[in-house]
Coordinates of C-alpha atoms (C1' of nucleotides) in Angstrom, one line a residue:
Chain A
M1 CA 53.0 1.0 35.8
P2 CA 49.8 2.9 34.4
Q3 CA 46.8 0.8 33.9
V4 CA 46.2 0.2 30.4
T5 CA 42.6 0.6 29.2
P6 CA 41.9 -1.9 26.8
L7 CA 41.1 -0.8 23.2
R8 CA 38.1 -2.8 22.5
Q9 CA 36.2 -2.5 25.8
Q10 CA 36.9 1.1 26.9
R11 CA 35.4 2.1 30.1
T12 CA 32.2 3.8 29.3
N13 CA 29.8 5.3 31.9
C14 CA 26.7 7.4 31.9
S15 CA 27.7 10.4 33.2
D16 CA 29.8 10.9 30.0
C17 CA 27.7 9.3 27.4
R18 CA 27.0 11.4 24.4
L19 CA 23.3 10.0 24.6
A20 CA 22.8 10.7 28.4
T21 CA 20.2 13.2 27.5
L22 CA 18.2 10.8 25.3
C23 CA 18.3 7.9 27.9
L24 CA 18.4 9.5 31.3
P25 CA 15.8 11.5 33.2
E26 CA 16.7 15.3 33.1
N27 CA 16.9 15.7 37.0
L28 CA 18.6 12.5 38.0
D29 CA 21.4 13.9 40.5
D30 CA 24.8 12.6 40.1
V31 CA 24.7 10.0 42.9
A32 CA 21.7 8.4 41.1
V33 CA 23.4 8.3 37.7
N34 CA 26.2 6.4 39.4
D35 CA 24.0 4.0 41.1
L36 CA 22.3 3.5 37.9
D37 CA 25.7 3.0 36.2
G38 CA 26.4 0.5 38.3
I39 CA 23.7 -2.1 37.5
I40 CA 24.3 -1.4 33.6
K41 CA 26.3 -3.9 31.8
R42 CA 28.0 -3.2 28.5
P43 CA 28.1 -6.5 26.8
R44 CA 30.8 -6.7 23.7
P45 CA 29.2 -5.3 20.5
L46 CA 26.9 -7.5 18.5
D47 CA 27.8 -8.3 14.8
R48 CA 25.6 -7.8 12.1
G49 CA 22.6 -10.2 12.4
A50 CA 23.2 -11.3 15.9
P51 CA 20.3 -11.5 18.3
L52 CA 20.0 -9.3 21.3
F53 CA 17.2 -11.7 22.8
H54 CA 14.7 -13.9 21.2
S55 CA 11.0 -14.1 21.0
G56 CA 9.7 -16.2 23.5
G57 CA 12.8 -15.6 25.8
D58 CA 12.9 -14.8 29.3
F59 CA 12.6 -11.0 30.2
R60 CA 15.7 -9.9 32.0
A61 CA 16.6 -6.7 31.1
I62 CA 15.7 -3.7 28.8
Y63 CA 18.5 -2.5 26.4
A64 CA 19.4 1.1 25.5
I65 CA 21.2 1.3 22.0
R66 CA 24.7 2.9 22.1
T67 CA 25.7 2.3 18.6
G68 CA 24.1 0.9 15.5
A69 CA 20.8 -0.1 14.9
V70 CA 18.4 -3.0 16.0
K71 CA 15.2 -4.3 14.5
T72 CA 12.4 -6.1 16.2
S73 CA 10.1 -8.8 14.5
R74 CA 8.2 -11.8 15.3
L75 CA 8.8 -14.9 13.6
L76 CA 5.9 -17.0 12.8
P77 CA 6.1 -21.0 12.6
N78 CA 5.5 -20.9 9.0
G79 CA 8.6 -18.7 8.3
D80 CA 7.1 -15.4 7.7
E81 CA 8.4 -12.5 9.5
F82 CA 6.7 -9.2 10.7
V83 CA 9.2 -6.5 11.5
S84 CA 7.7 -4.5 14.4
G85 CA 10.3 -1.6 15.0
F86 CA 13.6 -0.2 14.2
Y87 CA 15.9 1.1 17.0
L88 CA 18.6 3.7 16.8
P89 CA 21.3 4.9 19.6
G90 CA 19.7 6.2 22.7
E91 CA 16.4 4.3 22.1
V92 CA 15.3 1.3 24.4
I93 CA 14.5 -1.8 23.4
G94 CA 12.4 -4.7 25.7
L95 CA 9.7 -3.0 27.5
D96 CA 6.9 -4.8 25.9
A97 CA 8.3 -7.7 27.8
I98 CA 7.7 -6.6 31.4
N99 CA 4.2 -7.6 31.5
Y100 CA 4.4 -11.2 30.5
N101 CA 8.0 -11.6 31.7
N102 CA 8.9 -12.9 27.9
H103 CA 9.8 -11.1 24.7
P104 CA 7.2 -11.0 22.4
T105 CA 9.7 -10.1 19.7
T106 CA 13.2 -11.0 18.4
A107 CA 15.9 -8.1 18.5
V108 CA 18.6 -8.4 15.9
A109 CA 21.4 -6.1 15.3
L110 CA 21.2 -4.6 11.7
E111 CA 24.8 -3.7 11.7
T112 CA 27.6 -3.8 14.4
T113 CA 25.8 -2.8 17.4
S114 CA 26.6 -2.0 21.0
V115 CA 24.1 -1.9 23.9
C116 CA 23.7 -1.1 27.6
E117 CA 21.9 -4.0 29.3
V118 CA 19.9 -2.8 32.1
P119 CA 18.8 -5.6 34.4
F120 CA 15.2 -4.9 35.0
S121 CA 14.9 -6.2 38.9
D122 CA 17.8 -3.9 39.6
L123 CA 16.4 -1.2 37.8
E124 CA 12.8 -1.5 39.7
K125 CA 14.8 -1.6 43.0
L126 CA 16.8 1.3 42.0
S127 CA 13.7 3.3 41.0
L128 CA 11.8 2.8 44.0
N129 CA 13.7 5.6 45.9
R130 CA 14.2 7.7 43.0
P131 CA 11.0 9.6 41.8
A132 CA 12.9 10.9 39.0
L133 CA 13.8 7.3 37.6
Q134 CA 10.5 6.3 38.4
R135 CA 8.9 8.7 36.3
H136 CA 11.3 8.4 33.5
M137 CA 10.4 4.8 33.0
M138 CA 6.9 5.7 32.8
R139 CA 7.3 8.3 30.3
I140 CA 9.8 6.5 27.9
M141 CA 7.0 3.8 28.1
S142 CA 4.2 6.4 27.6
R143 CA 6.1 7.9 24.6
E144 CA 6.5 4.4 23.1
L145 CA 2.9 4.0 23.4
A146 CA 1.9 7.2 21.8
T147 CA 4.5 6.6 19.3
E148 CA 2.9 2.9 18.3
Q149 CA -0.6 4.4 18.4
T150 CA 0.4 7.0 15.8
L151 CA 2.2 4.3 13.7
N152 CA -1.2 2.5 14.0
Q153 CA -3.1 5.1 12.3
V154 CA -0.5 6.0 9.6
L155 CA -0.2 2.4 8.5
V156 CA -3.9 2.0 8.5
H157 CA -5.0 5.1 7.0
R158 CA -2.4 6.4 4.5
S159 CA -1.3 5.3 1.3
A160 CA 1.6 3.7 0.6
E161 CA 3.7 6.9 -0.5
Q162 CA 2.5 8.7 2.6
R163 CA 3.8 5.9 5.1
L164 CA 7.2 5.9 3.2
A165 CA 7.4 9.7 3.8
V166 CA 6.4 9.1 7.5
V167 CA 9.4 6.8 8.3
L168 CA 11.8 8.9 6.3
V169 CA 10.8 12.0 8.4
S170 CA 10.7 9.9 11.5
L171 CA 14.2 8.8 10.7
S172 CA 15.4 12.0 9.7
D173 CA 14.3 13.5 13.1
R174 CA 16.0 10.8 15.0
F175 CA 19.3 11.0 13.2
G176 CA 19.0 14.9 13.8
N177 CA 18.3 14.6 17.3
R178 CA 21.6 12.4 17.6
G179 CA 23.7 15.2 16.2
L180 CA 23.9 13.6 12.6
S181 CA 22.8 14.9 9.3
P182 CA 18.7 15.2 8.9
K183 CA 19.3 15.4 5.4
R184 CA 21.6 12.4 4.4
F185 CA 21.7 9.3 6.1
R186 CA 22.1 5.6 5.4
L187 CA 19.2 3.2 6.1
P188 CA 20.0 0.7 8.5
M189 CA 17.6 -1.8 7.0
S190 CA 17.0 -3.3 3.7
R191 CA 13.7 -2.3 1.5
H192 CA 12.4 -5.7 2.2
E193 CA 12.6 -4.8 6.0
L194 CA 11.4 -1.3 5.6
G195 CA 8.6 -2.7 3.4
N196 CA 7.6 -5.4 5.8
Y197 CA 7.5 -2.9 8.7
L198 CA 5.3 -0.9 6.6
G199 CA 3.2 -3.6 5.5
L200 CA 4.2 -2.9 1.8
A201 CA 6.1 -5.3 -0.8
P202 CA 9.4 -4.7 -1.6
E203 CA 8.4 -4.1 -5.2
T204 CA 6.0 -1.4 -3.8
M205 CA 8.7 0.2 -1.9
S206 CA 11.0 0.1 -5.1
R207 CA 8.2 2.0 -6.9
I208 CA 7.4 4.5 -4.2
F209 CA 10.9 5.3 -3.9
R210 CA 11.2 6.2 -7.7
R211 CA 8.0 8.1 -7.2
L212 CA 9.4 10.4 -4.5
E213 CA 12.6 11.0 -6.8
K214 CA 10.5 11.9 -9.7
Q215 CA 8.8 14.7 -7.3
E216 CA 12.3 15.7 -6.2
L217 CA 11.4 15.0 -2.7
V218 CA 14.4 12.7 -2.0
C219 CA 17.5 11.2 -3.5
T220 CA 18.3 7.5 -3.3
D221 CA 21.7 5.7 -4.1
G222 CA 21.0 2.0 -2.4
R223 CA 20.4 2.6 1.4
D224 CA 21.9 6.1 1.2
I225 CA 19.1 8.7 1.2
T226 CA 19.0 12.4 0.7
L227 CA 16.1 14.5 1.5
L228 CA 15.8 17.2 -1.3
N229 CA 12.8 19.0 0.2
Q230 CA 12.0 18.3 3.7
T231 CA 9.1 20.6 3.9
E232 CA 7.1 19.0 1.2
L233 CA 8.1 15.7 2.6
R234 CA 6.8 16.4 5.7
L235 CA 3.6 17.8 4.2
L236 CA 3.3 14.6 2.5
A237 CA 4.0 12.6 5.3
H238 CA 1.4 14.3 7.5
G239 CA -1.2 14.4 5.1
E240 CA -1.4 17.9 3.7
S241 CA -3.7 19.2 6.6
E242 CA -0.9 19.5 9.0
V243 CA -1.6 16.3 11.4
P244 CA -0.2 16.8 14.6
L245 CA 1.8 13.4 14.1
R246 CA 4.5 12.8 16.8
S247 CA 7.0 11.1 14.8
G248 CA 10.0 9.1 16.3
R249 CA 10.5 7.5 19.3
A250 CA 12.8 9.8 21.0
Chain B
M1 CA -30.0 8.2 63.2
P2 CA -28.2 5.9 60.5
Q3 CA -26.4 7.4 57.4
V4 CA -28.3 7.0 54.3
T5 CA -26.5 6.0 51.1
P6 CA -27.3 8.0 48.2
L7 CA -29.0 6.0 45.5
R8 CA -27.4 7.4 42.4
Q9 CA -23.7 7.5 43.7
Q10 CA -23.4 4.6 46.1
R11 CA -20.2 4.5 47.7
T12 CA -17.9 2.2 45.7
N13 CA -14.5 1.3 46.6
C14 CA -11.7 -0.8 45.2
S15 CA -11.8 -3.5 47.7
D16 CA -15.2 -4.9 46.7
C17 CA -14.9 -3.9 42.9
R18 CA -15.8 -6.7 40.7
L19 CA -13.3 -5.5 38.5
A20 CA -10.4 -5.6 41.2
T21 CA -8.5 -8.2 39.5
L22 CA -8.5 -6.3 36.3
C23 CA -7.4 -3.1 37.6
L24 CA -5.2 -3.7 40.7
P25 CA -2.1 -5.6 41.0
E26 CA -2.3 -9.1 42.7
N27 CA -0.1 -8.7 45.7
L28 CA -1.3 -5.3 47.1
D29 CA -2.3 -5.4 50.6
D30 CA -5.3 -4.0 51.9
V31 CA -3.5 -0.9 53.5
A32 CA -2.2 -0.1 50.0
V33 CA -5.6 -0.7 48.4
N34 CA -7.2 1.6 51.0
D35 CA -4.8 4.3 50.0
L36 CA -5.2 3.8 46.6
D37 CA -9.0 4.2 47.0
G38 CA -8.2 7.3 48.9
I39 CA -7.0 9.0 45.7
I40 CA -9.5 7.7 43.4
K41 CA -12.5 10.0 42.4
R42 CA -15.6 8.6 41.0
P43 CA -17.2 11.3 38.9
R44 CA -20.9 11.0 38.0
P45 CA -21.6 8.8 34.9
L46 CA -20.9 10.2 31.4
D47 CA -23.8 9.9 29.1
R48 CA -23.4 8.5 25.5
G49 CA -21.1 10.7 23.5
A50 CA -19.7 12.7 26.6
P51 CA -15.9 13.5 26.5
L52 CA -13.7 12.2 29.2
F53 CA -10.8 14.3 28.1
H54 CA -9.8 15.9 25.2
S55 CA -7.2 15.7 22.5
G56 CA -4.5 18.5 23.7
G57 CA -5.8 18.9 26.9
D58 CA -3.8 18.7 30.0
F59 CA -2.9 15.4 31.6
R60 CA -4.1 15.1 35.2
A61 CA -5.3 11.8 35.9
I62 CA -5.6 8.3 34.3
Y63 CA -8.9 6.6 34.3
A64 CA -10.3 2.9 34.9
I65 CA -13.5 2.0 33.0
R66 CA -16.3 0.9 35.8
T67 CA -19.1 0.3 33.5
G68 CA -19.8 1.3 29.7
A69 CA -17.4 1.8 26.9
V70 CA -15.1 4.5 25.7
K71 CA -13.4 5.0 22.3
T72 CA -10.4 7.2 21.8
S73 CA -9.6 8.8 18.5
R74 CA -7.6 11.6 16.7
L75 CA -9.6 14.6 15.4
L76 CA -7.7 16.0 12.5
P77 CA -8.2 19.7 11.6
N78 CA -10.3 18.9 8.5
G79 CA -12.6 17.0 10.4
D80 CA -11.4 13.4 9.8
E81 CA -11.3 11.1 12.5
F82 CA -8.9 8.2 13.4
V83 CA -10.3 6.0 16.0
S84 CA -7.3 4.7 18.0
G85 CA -9.2 2.2 20.7
F86 CA -12.1 0.9 22.4
Y87 CA -11.8 0.4 26.1
L88 CA -14.1 -1.6 28.2
P89 CA -14.7 -1.9 32.1
G90 CA -11.5 -2.7 33.9
E91 CA -9.2 -1.3 31.4
V92 CA -7.2 1.8 31.7
I93 CA -7.0 5.1 29.5
G94 CA -4.7 7.8 29.4
L95 CA -1.2 6.5 29.7
D96 CA 0.0 7.7 26.6
A97 CA -0.5 11.2 28.0
I98 CA 2.2 10.8 30.5
N99 CA 5.3 11.7 28.5
Y100 CA 4.1 14.8 26.9
N101 CA 1.7 15.9 29.9
N102 CA -1.2 16.2 27.2
H103 CA -3.6 13.7 25.9
P104 CA -2.7 12.8 22.2
T105 CA -6.3 11.4 21.9
T106 CA -9.8 12.7 22.8
A107 CA -11.9 10.0 24.7
V108 CA -15.7 9.6 24.4
A109 CA -18.4 7.5 26.0
L110 CA -19.9 5.1 23.3
E111 CA -22.8 4.7 25.9
T112 CA -23.5 5.5 29.7
T113 CA -20.3 5.0 31.2
S114 CA -18.5 5.3 34.8
V115 CA -15.0 5.5 35.3
C116 CA -12.5 5.9 38.2
E117 CA -10.2 9.0 37.9
V118 CA -6.7 8.2 39.4
P119 CA -5.0 11.8 39.5
F120 CA -1.6 10.8 38.3
S121 CA 0.6 12.9 40.5
D122 CA -1.2 11.3 43.8
L123 CA -0.4 7.8 42.3
E124 CA 3.0 8.5 41.3
K125 CA 3.3 9.5 44.9
L126 CA 1.7 6.5 46.2
S127 CA 3.7 4.0 44.2
L128 CA 7.1 5.3 45.2
N129 CA 6.9 3.2 48.5
R130 CA 4.8 0.6 47.0
P131 CA 6.8 -2.0 44.8
A132 CA 3.7 -4.0 43.9
L133 CA 1.8 -0.6 43.0
Q134 CA 4.9 0.4 40.8
R135 CA 5.5 -2.7 39.1
H136 CA 1.7 -2.7 38.1
M137 CA 1.8 0.6 36.4
M138 CA 4.8 -0.6 34.3
R139 CA 3.0 -4.0 33.4
I140 CA -0.2 -2.2 32.5
M141 CA 1.9 0.1 30.2
S142 CA 3.9 -2.9 28.9
R143 CA 0.8 -4.7 28.0
E144 CA -0.6 -1.9 26.1
L145 CA 2.6 -1.7 24.2
A146 CA 2.6 -5.2 23.2
T147 CA -1.1 -5.0 22.3
E148 CA -0.4 -1.8 20.3
Q149 CA 2.4 -3.8 18.4
T150 CA 0.4 -6.8 17.9
L151 CA -2.4 -4.5 16.5
N152 CA 0.0 -2.7 14.1
Q153 CA 0.8 -6.4 12.5
V154 CA -2.7 -7.3 12.1
L155 CA -3.7 -4.0 10.6
V156 CA -0.8 -4.0 8.4
H157 CA -0.4 -7.8 7.3
R158 CA -3.8 -9.1 7.4
S159 CA -6.7 -9.0 5.0
A160 CA -10.2 -7.2 6.1
E161 CA -11.9 -10.4 6.6
Q162 CA -9.0 -11.4 9.3
R163 CA -8.8 -7.9 10.9
L164 CA -12.6 -8.1 11.6
A165 CA -12.2 -11.7 12.9
V166 CA -9.2 -10.4 15.2
V167 CA -11.5 -7.5 16.9
L168 CA -14.4 -9.9 17.4
V169 CA -12.0 -12.3 19.1
S170 CA -10.6 -9.7 21.0
L171 CA -14.0 -8.3 22.2
S172 CA -15.1 -11.8 22.6
D173 CA -12.1 -12.7 25.2
R174 CA -12.6 -9.6 26.9
F175 CA -16.2 -9.6 27.5
G176 CA -15.6 -13.4 28.6
N177 CA -13.1 -12.0 31.0
R178 CA -15.4 -9.8 32.5
G179 CA -17.9 -12.4 33.3
L180 CA -20.0 -11.9 30.2
S181 CA -20.8 -14.3 27.5
P182 CA -18.1 -14.7 25.2
K183 CA -20.3 -15.8 22.6
R184 CA -23.0 -13.2 22.6
F185 CA -22.3 -9.5 23.0
R186 CA -23.4 -6.2 21.9
L187 CA -20.9 -4.0 19.8
P188 CA -20.5 -0.8 21.9
M189 CA -19.4 1.0 18.4
S190 CA -20.8 1.3 15.2
R191 CA -19.6 -0.3 11.9
H192 CA -18.3 3.2 10.9
E193 CA -16.2 3.3 14.3
L194 CA -15.3 -0.2 13.9
G195 CA -14.0 0.2 10.5
N196 CA -12.2 3.5 10.9
Y197 CA -10.4 1.7 13.8
L198 CA -9.2 -1.0 11.5
G199 CA -8.6 1.2 8.6
L200 CA -11.6 0.0 6.6
A201 CA -14.6 1.6 4.7
P202 CA -18.0 1.0 6.3
E203 CA -19.2 -0.4 3.0
T204 CA -16.3 -3.0 3.3
M205 CA -17.2 -3.7 6.8
S206 CA -20.8 -4.8 5.7
R207 CA -19.5 -7.0 3.0
I208 CA -17.1 -8.7 5.6
F209 CA -19.7 -9.2 8.1
R210 CA -21.8 -10.5 5.4
R211 CA -19.1 -12.9 4.2
L212 CA -18.3 -14.0 7.9
E213 CA -22.2 -14.6 8.1
K214 CA -22.0 -16.8 5.0
Q215 CA -19.3 -18.9 6.4
E216 CA -21.5 -19.6 9.3
L217 CA -18.7 -18.2 11.7
V218 CA -20.8 -15.2 13.3
C219 CA -24.4 -14.3 13.3
T220 CA -25.1 -10.5 13.3
D221 CA -28.5 -8.6 14.4
G222 CA -27.3 -4.9 14.2
R223 CA -24.9 -4.2 16.6
D224 CA -25.7 -8.0 18.5
I225 CA -23.1 -10.4 17.7
T226 CA -23.5 -14.0 18.0
L227 CA -20.1 -16.0 17.5
L228 CA -21.1 -19.3 15.8
N229 CA -17.8 -21.0 15.6
Q230 CA -15.3 -19.8 17.8
T231 CA -12.4 -22.3 16.8
E232 CA -12.7 -21.3 13.3
L233 CA -13.0 -17.6 13.9
R234 CA -9.9 -17.8 16.0
L235 CA -8.2 -19.9 13.3
L236 CA -9.2 -17.3 10.8
A237 CA -8.0 -14.3 13.0
H238 CA -4.6 -15.8 13.8
G239 CA -3.9 -16.8 10.2
E240 CA -4.3 -20.4 10.0
S241 CA -0.7 -21.3 11.0
E242 CA -1.5 -20.6 14.7
V243 CA 0.1 -17.5 15.1
P244 CA 0.7 -16.6 19.0
L245 CA -1.1 -13.2 18.6
R246 CA -1.9 -12.0 22.1
S247 CA -5.4 -10.4 21.9
G248 CA -6.9 -7.9 24.1
R249 CA -6.1 -5.4 26.5
A250 CA -6.5 -6.9 29.5
Chain C
dC1 C1' 35.6 -12.1 -10.0
dG2 C1' 31.6 -15.3 -9.0
dG3 C1' 27.5 -15.8 -6.9
dG4 C1' 24.1 -15.0 -3.4
dA5 C1' 21.5 -11.5 -2.0
dT6 C1' 19.0 -7.4 -3.0
dC7 C1' 16.7 -4.2 -5.8
dT8 C1' 14.1 -3.0 -10.0
dT9 C1' 10.6 -3.1 -13.7
dG10 C1' 6.5 -4.8 -16.4
dA11 C1' 1.9 -6.7 -16.7
dG12 C1' -1.9 -8.9 -14.8
dA13 C1' -4.7 -10.3 -10.7
dA14 C1' -6.6 -9.3 -6.3
dG15 C1' -8.6 -6.6 -2.9
dT16 C1' -10.3 -2.7 -1.2
dT17 C1' -12.4 2.1 -2.0
dT18 C1' -15.5 5.2 -3.8
dC19 C1' -19.6 6.6 -5.6
dA20 C1' -24.4 6.2 -5.8
dA21 C1' -28.6 4.6 -4.6
dT22 C1' -31.6 2.1 -1.6
dA23 C1' -33.1 -0.1 3.0
dC24 C1' -33.2 -0.2 7.5
dT25 C1' -32.9 1.7 12.6
dT26 C1' -33.5 4.8 16.3
dG27 C1' -35.2 8.7 18.6
dT28 C1' -38.3 12.4 18.7
dG29 C1' -42.6 15.1 18.5
dG30 C1' -47.3 15.2 17.2
Chain D
dC1 C1' -48.5 5.1 18.9
dC2 C1' -47.4 6.5 14.5
dA3 C1' -44.7 9.0 11.3
dC4 C1' -40.9 11.4 10.2
dA5 C1' -36.2 12.5 10.1
dA6 C1' -31.7 11.8 10.5
dG7 C1' -28.3 8.8 10.9
dT8 C1' -26.8 4.2 9.9
dA9 C1' -26.1 0.1 7.2
dT10 C1' -26.5 -2.6 2.8
dT11 C1' -25.8 -3.5 -2.1
dG12 C1' -23.8 -2.9 -6.9
dA13 C1' -20.7 -1.3 -10.3
dA14 C1' -16.3 0.9 -11.6
dA15 C1' -11.9 2.8 -10.2
dC16 C1' -7.9 2.7 -8.0
dT17 C1' -4.0 1.0 -5.3
dT18 C1' -1.3 -2.4 -3.9
dC19 C1' 0.0 -7.2 -4.5
dT20 C1' 2.0 -11.2 -7.0
dC21 C1' 4.5 -13.3 -10.4
dA22 C1' 8.3 -13.2 -13.5
dA23 C1' 12.4 -11.8 -15.3
dG24 C1' 16.5 -8.9 -15.5
dA25 C1' 19.7 -5.6 -13.4
dT26 C1' 22.6 -4.4 -9.7
dC27 C1' 25.2 -4.6 -5.6
dC28 C1' 28.1 -6.3 -2.3
dC29 C1' 30.9 -9.8 0.2
dG30 C1' 34.2 -13.1 0.3

DNA sequence: CGGGATCTTGAGAAGTTTCAATACTTGTGG
DNA sequence: CCACAAGTATTGAAACTTCTCAAGATCCCG
């Protein structure tokens, strides 16, 4: 009698994951990939709104998004929320927890989301003997760091309109890298969340979206976005003067 | 005939460096420290204004500040400058260059500054066999990451007054950790540079400093700062509601 | 189809920037 | 050692961007 693969939780592994080029180092041999595969857990998908980890919670693993989207945020005692990031398939969350051994942020699924859970102690052991893996970890963190710094400058030195342009371009690039259309996509987050991330009031978000539509740069239908003029939008995002902003996490 | 140590470039090494607790992992044995010491170069001190590396330049090494202070910034083609960070003794620069193999920022000495230069390829090799070192690298980067994220939120969601309070508290903590007075210190950067870092016009910086003086939180004499009421200043920085902002890089 | 959340729109208020003019430092050469 | 020049810091007034508040429209899930 042939073994039946359960429908819900079909056996997935790194070697035939579409996202491997984003997640994994280039020159990791098959043996190493298998070892890595061995330590990775693939929990059942999270429903919209379900937490992946909580701010202040113990750090045990880092997570790679497989499908869906996740937002990270800090929740203040008074109820205020500061959204610190949005993560798409192929991107890695939790690296900011390594040093203090607990998560500075809360991570929540924005839609049905499946992740690969990589226990960090296992990963550390594994990467001791694997230069490619060790280097890969450093690279991911280095890239995150550069991205955060770029974001800082965008948020601090750019107008509301430019900030929105920057995220739209970033999302476009990231969707594009994942084989989706860079021109048409659906925002996984609300305008409120996006505004919070950019430090803008929801009302401002609305107005800016409308302004971009008037300039015929984008077209919106709720969360559905169409980029009408990518060249101009990029010019706006990068501040005319062709700023070498590296946008996007991956 | 006894060997004479040159005055200018006296032999310094990690094992008797005052900053070792900031730079080095806790549980690195003496042998490992010696190995590390072996790959570290200690170039002659940089004069005020001298660059440590340039934006776009090849990534070869990371640098730990020994004495002095460094600012990192991105220089735009049109001449605009975006200051992205200030680094004090014991802090590490250049980690954001690992992934792309070139430096996204330019680093410049704000005063006479000496650094330890750690060639990255050597460091990678060394850390392969040394869990403590590998882990330490990850931690430093993770901490940087968390700090950048915190900074993001401060810059985006807080008023000019709060932003200034945040850097002052951060600097105070960092000077304090280095055995200097957390109450009285001299800013290594101009108000212009500090303002640029915080996304504030120099004029605003002036006004905010004045406002903090009127509230008797700080006292300024040019770049010399005295914190008069640290408790209140911290409360202001953290936004009344006791926000768990982790400030400072180290 | 209802009802809660989300989004839009307008008007006034607040905070920050810009511009312009003046004062102050700091380093340098006479 | 002083004077000067260049950079740096301060101050005021007007302009601009974004926020807040308030109300209405729309979307979407159950």
